[in-house]
Tab-separated table of C-alpha atoms in Angstrom:
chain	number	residue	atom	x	y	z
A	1	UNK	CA	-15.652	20.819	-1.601
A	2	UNK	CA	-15.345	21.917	1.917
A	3	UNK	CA	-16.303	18.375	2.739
A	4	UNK	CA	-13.632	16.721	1.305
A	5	UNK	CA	-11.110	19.088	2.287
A	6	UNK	CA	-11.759	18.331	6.104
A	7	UNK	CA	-11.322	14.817	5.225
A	8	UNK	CA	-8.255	15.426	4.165
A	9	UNK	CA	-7.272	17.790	6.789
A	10	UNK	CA	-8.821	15.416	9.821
A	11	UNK	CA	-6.640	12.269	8.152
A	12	UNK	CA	-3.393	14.850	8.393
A	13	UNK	CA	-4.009	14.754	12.231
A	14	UNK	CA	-4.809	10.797	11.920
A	15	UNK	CA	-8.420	11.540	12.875
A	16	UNK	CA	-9.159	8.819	10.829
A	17	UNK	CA	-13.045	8.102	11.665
A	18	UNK	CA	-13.449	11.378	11.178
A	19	UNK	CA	-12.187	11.802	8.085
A	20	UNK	CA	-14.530	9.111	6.489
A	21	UNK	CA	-17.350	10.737	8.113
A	22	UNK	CA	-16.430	13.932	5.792
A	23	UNK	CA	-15.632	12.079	3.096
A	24	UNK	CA	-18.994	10.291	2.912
A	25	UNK	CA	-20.818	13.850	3.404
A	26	UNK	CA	-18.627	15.010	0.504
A	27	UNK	CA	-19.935	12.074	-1.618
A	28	UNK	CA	-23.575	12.700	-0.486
A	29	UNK	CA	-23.286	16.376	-1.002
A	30	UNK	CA	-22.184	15.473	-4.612
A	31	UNK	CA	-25.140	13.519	-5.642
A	32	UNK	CA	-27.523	16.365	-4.213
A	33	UNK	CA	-26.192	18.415	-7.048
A	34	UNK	CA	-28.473	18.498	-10.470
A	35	UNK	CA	-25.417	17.831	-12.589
A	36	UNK	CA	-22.643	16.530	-10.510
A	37	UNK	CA	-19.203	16.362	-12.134
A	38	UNK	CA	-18.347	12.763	-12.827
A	39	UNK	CA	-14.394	13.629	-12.196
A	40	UNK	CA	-15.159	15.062	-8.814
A	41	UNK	CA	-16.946	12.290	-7.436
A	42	UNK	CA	-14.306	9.520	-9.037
A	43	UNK	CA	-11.614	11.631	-6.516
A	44	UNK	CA	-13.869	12.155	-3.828
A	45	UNK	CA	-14.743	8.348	-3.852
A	46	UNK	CA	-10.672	7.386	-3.767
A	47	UNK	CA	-10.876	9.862	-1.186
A	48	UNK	CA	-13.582	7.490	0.757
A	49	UNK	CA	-12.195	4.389	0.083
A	50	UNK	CA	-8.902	5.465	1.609
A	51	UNK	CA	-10.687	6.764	4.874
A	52	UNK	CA	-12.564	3.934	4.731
A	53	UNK	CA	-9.636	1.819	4.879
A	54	UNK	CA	-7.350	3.861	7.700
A	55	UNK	CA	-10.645	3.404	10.116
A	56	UNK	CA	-10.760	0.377	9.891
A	57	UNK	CA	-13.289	-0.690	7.352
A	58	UNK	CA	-11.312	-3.406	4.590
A	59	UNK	CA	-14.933	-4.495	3.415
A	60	UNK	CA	-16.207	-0.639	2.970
A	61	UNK	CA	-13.359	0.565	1.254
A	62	UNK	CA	-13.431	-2.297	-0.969
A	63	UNK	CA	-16.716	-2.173	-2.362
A	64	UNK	CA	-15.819	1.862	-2.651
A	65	UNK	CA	-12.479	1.586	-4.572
A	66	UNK	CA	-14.953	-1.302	-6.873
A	67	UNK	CA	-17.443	1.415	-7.686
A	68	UNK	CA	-14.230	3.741	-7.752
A	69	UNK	CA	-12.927	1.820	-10.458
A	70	UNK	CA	-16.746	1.698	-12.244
A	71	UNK	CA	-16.505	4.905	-12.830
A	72	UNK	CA	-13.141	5.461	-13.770
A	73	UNK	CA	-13.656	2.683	-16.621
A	74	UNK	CA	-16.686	4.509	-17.854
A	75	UNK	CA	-14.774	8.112	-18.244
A	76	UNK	CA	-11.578	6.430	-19.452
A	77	UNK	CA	-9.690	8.032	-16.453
A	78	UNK	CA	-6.409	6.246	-16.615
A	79	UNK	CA	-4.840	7.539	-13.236
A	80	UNK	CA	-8.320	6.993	-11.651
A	81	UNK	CA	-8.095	3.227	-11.943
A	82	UNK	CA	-4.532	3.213	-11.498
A	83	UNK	CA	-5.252	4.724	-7.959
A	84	UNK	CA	-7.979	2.514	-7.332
A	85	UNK	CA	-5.696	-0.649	-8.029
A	86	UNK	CA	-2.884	0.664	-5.647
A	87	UNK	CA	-5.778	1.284	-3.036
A	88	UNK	CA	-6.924	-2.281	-3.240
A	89	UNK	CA	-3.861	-3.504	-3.458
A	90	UNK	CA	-3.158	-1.748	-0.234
A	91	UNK	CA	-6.181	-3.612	1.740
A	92	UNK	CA	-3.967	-6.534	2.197
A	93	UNK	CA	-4.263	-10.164	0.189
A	94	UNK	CA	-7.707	-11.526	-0.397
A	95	UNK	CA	-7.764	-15.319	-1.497
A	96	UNK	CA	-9.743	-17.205	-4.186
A	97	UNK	CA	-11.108	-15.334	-6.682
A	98	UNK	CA	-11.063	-11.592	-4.969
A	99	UNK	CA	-7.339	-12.394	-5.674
A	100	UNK	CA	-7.896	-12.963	-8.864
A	101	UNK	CA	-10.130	-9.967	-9.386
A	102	UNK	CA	-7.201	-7.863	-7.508
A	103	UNK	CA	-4.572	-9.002	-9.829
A	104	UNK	CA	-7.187	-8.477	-13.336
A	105	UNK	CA	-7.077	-5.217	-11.772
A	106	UNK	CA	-3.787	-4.164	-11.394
A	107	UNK	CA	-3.048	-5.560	-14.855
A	108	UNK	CA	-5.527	-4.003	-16.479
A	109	UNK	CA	-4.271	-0.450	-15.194
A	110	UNK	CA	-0.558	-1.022	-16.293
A	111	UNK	CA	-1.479	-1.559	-19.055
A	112	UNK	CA	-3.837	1.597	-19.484
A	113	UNK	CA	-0.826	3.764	-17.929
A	114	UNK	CA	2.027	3.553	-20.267
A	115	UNK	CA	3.530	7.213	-19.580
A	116	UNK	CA	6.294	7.355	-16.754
A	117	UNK	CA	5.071	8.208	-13.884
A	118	UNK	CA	5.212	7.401	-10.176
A	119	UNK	CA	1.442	6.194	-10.122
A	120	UNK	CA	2.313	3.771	-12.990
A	121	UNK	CA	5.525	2.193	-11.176
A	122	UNK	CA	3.671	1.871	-8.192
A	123	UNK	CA	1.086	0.024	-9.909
A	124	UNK	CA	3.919	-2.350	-11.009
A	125	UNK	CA	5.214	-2.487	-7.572
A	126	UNK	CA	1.592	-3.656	-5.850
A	127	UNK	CA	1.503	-5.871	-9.354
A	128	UNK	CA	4.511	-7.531	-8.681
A	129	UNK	CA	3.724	-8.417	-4.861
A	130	UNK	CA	0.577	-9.614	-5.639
A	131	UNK	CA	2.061	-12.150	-8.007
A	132	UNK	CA	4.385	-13.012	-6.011
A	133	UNK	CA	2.157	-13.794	-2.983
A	134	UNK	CA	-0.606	-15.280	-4.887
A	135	UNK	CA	2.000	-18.453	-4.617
A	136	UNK	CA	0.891	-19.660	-8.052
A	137	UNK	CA	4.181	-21.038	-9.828
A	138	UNK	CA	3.968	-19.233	-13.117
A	139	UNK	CA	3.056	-16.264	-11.181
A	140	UNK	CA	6.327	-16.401	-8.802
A	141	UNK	CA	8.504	-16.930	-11.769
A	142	UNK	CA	6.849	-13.338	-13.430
A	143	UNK	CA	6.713	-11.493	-10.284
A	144	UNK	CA	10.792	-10.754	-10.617
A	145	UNK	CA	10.991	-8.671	-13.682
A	146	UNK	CA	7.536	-6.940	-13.052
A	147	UNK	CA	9.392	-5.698	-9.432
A	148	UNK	CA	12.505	-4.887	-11.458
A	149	UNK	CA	10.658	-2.877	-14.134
A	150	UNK	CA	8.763	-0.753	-11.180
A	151	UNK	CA	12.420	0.071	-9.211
A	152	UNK	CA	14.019	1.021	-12.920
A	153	UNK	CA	10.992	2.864	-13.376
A	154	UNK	CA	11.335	4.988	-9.879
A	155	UNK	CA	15.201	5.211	-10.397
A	156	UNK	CA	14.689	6.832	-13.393
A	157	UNK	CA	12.207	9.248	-12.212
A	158	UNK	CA	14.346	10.222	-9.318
A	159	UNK	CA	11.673	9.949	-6.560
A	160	UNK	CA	12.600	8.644	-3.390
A	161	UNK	CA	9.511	7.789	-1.777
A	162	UNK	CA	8.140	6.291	-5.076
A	163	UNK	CA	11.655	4.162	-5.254
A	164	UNK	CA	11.445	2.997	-1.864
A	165	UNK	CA	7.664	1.718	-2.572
A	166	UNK	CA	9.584	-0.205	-5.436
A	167	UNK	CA	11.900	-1.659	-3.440
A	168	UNK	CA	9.935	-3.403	-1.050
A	169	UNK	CA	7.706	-4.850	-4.031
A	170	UNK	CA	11.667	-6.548	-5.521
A	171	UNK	CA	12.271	-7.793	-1.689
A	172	UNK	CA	8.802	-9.576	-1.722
A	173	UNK	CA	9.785	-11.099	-5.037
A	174	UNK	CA	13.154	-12.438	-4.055
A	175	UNK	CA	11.590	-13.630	-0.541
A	176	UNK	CA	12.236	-17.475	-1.019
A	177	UNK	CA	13.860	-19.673	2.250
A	178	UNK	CA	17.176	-18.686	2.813
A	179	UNK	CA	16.959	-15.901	0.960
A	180	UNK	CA	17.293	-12.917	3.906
A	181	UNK	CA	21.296	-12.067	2.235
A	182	UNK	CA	20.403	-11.339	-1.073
A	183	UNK	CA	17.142	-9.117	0.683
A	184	UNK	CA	19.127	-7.784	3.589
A	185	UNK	CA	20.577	-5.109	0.835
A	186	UNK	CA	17.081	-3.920	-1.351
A	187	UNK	CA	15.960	-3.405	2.803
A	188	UNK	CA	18.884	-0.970	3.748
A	189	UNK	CA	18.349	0.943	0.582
A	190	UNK	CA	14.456	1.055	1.334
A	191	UNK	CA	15.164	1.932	4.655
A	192	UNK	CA	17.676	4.797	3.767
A	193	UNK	CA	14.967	6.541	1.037
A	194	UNK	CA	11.875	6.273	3.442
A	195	UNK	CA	13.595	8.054	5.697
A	196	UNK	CA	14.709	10.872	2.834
A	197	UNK	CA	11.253	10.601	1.408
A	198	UNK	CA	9.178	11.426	5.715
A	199	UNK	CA	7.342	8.572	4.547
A	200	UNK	CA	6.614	6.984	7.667
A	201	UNK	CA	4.154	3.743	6.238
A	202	UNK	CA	7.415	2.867	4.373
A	203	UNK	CA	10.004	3.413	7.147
A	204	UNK	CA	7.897	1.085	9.519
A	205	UNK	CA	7.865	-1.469	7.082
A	206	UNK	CA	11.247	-1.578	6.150
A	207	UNK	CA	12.441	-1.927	9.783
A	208	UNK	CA	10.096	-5.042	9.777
A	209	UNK	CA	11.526	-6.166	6.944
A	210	UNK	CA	15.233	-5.603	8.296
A	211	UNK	CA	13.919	-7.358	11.400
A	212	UNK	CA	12.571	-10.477	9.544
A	213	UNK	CA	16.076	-10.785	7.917
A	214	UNK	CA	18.577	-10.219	10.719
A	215	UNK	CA	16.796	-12.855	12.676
A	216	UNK	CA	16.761	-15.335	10.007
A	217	UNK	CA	20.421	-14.743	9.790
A	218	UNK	CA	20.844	-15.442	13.450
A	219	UNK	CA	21.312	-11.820	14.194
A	220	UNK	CA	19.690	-10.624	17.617
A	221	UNK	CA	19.966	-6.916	16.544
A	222	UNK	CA	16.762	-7.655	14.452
A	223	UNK	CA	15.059	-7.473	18.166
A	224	UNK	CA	15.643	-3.915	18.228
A	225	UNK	CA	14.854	-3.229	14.711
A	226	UNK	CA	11.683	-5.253	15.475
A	227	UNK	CA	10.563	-3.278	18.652
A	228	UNK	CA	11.602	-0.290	16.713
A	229	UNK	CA	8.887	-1.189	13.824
A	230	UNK	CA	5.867	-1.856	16.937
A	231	UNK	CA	6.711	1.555	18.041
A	232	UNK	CA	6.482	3.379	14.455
A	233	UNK	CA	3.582	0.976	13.352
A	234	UNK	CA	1.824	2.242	16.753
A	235	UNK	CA	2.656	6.029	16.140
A	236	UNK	CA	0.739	5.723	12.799
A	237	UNK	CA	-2.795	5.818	14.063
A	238	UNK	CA	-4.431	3.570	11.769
A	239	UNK	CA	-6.117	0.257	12.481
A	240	UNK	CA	-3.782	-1.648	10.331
A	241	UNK	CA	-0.891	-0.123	12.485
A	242	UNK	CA	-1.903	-0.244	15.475
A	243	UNK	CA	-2.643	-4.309	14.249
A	244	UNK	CA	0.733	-4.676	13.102
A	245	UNK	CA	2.375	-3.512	16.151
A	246	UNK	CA	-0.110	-5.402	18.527
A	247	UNK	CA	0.481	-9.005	16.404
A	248	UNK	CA	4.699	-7.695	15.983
A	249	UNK	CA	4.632	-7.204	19.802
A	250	UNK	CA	3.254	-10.616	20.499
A	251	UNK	CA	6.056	-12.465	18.065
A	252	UNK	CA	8.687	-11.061	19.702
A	253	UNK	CA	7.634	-12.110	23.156
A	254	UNK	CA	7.090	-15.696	21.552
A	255	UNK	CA	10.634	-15.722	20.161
A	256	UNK	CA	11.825	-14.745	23.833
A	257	UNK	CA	9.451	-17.335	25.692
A	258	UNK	CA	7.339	-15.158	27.052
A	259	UNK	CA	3.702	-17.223	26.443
């Protein structure tokens, strides 16, 4: 217990090697115990897989949210493989059949988690995006209402960060070429309930995404919104952050010339 709640508290402060350290004590200190609590260990491993992930580790939090989502299929824990799904999701897009695997996956946990809740329209959300950037044509032509069903879904439990999480899964889905009008909109909205919501993943992102439009329109305020995005990306600690600003950072210069 005391394990996982300095994992916890050591990812607050974006001590993120640190907090997968704890984590995987928590785990070990779980299966020293003569009857461990199945439950426990399904959270502590989400726990893991997520530390795993903001150090740095894709492969290691993989094969954790996998045995993550083991487990949860063996208790019938609904919301346990709905939160390994969103996790997975969250690695970024695999190709071939891991892609496949991650899209079985998310699938198979909407349709275990019926009840309205902010787990199961996020679940819709990462759905949706992975549809739509699995490039397959029947897939692109679902992705749409799957997106559409999440943001109804968040509007109508009133949760900004949850609805903000929506939206970017409906701008993905209407991303086609010429498209950065009709997105420019779902962005500001995004933008607007990140900030509400202190989620700072989400505000980041959205101020990429506002930056990817504006430019496409011709717009050279996007260059501010894009610097703006390296400098929250960078503030968020993580290896995937600190990656996004780096590679954000480097596009911009190209844009400007600057080889």
């Amino acid at each position: 217990r005391w394990s996982g709640l300095a994992a916890r508290e050591a990812a607050a402060r974006l001590a993120f090697e640190d907090a997968r350290d704890h984590a995987e004590r928590a785990v070990a200190a779980l299966d020293l115990v003569e009857q461990p609590d199945a439950a426990a260990r399904l959270e502590l491993l989400g726990d893991l897989a997520e530390a795993r992930a903001l150090a740095g580790d894709g492969r290691g939090a993989r094969a954790t949210h996998l045995e993550a989502a083991a487990l949860a299929r063996r208790l019938g824990h609904d919301a346990g493989l709905a939160r390994v799904a969103v996790g997975i999701h969250a690695l970024g897009a695999p190709t071939g059949s891991a892609r496949d695997q991650q899209l079985a996956l998310l699938s198979e946990a909407a349709a275990m988690a019926d009840r309205p809740t902010p787990l199961r329209a996020r679940v819709l959300a990462c759905l949706a995006r992975e549809l739509h950037h699995s490039w397959e044509e029947a897939n692109l032509a679902r992705a749409p209402a799957v997106a559409e069903e999440a943001v109804a879904l968040a509007r109508e439990l009133d949760d900004p960060a949850t609805l903000s999480f929506t939206l970017l899964a409906l701008h993905d889905a209407r991303w086609r070429p010429g498209s950065a009008g009709e997105r420019l909109p779902v962005v500001e909205e995004m933008l607007a309930l990140a900030a509400t919501a202190g989620d700072r993943e989400l505000l980041a992102q959205a101020r990429l995404l506002r930056a990817v439009a504006l430019v496409e329109l011709g717009d050279r305020s996007g260059l501010a919104d894009l610097e703006e995005y390296c400098r929250l990306a960078g503030e968020l600690g993580h290896a995937s952050g600190r990656w996004g600003a780096l590679s954000r950072r480097a596009a911009a210069a190209g844009l400007a010339g600057r080889l």
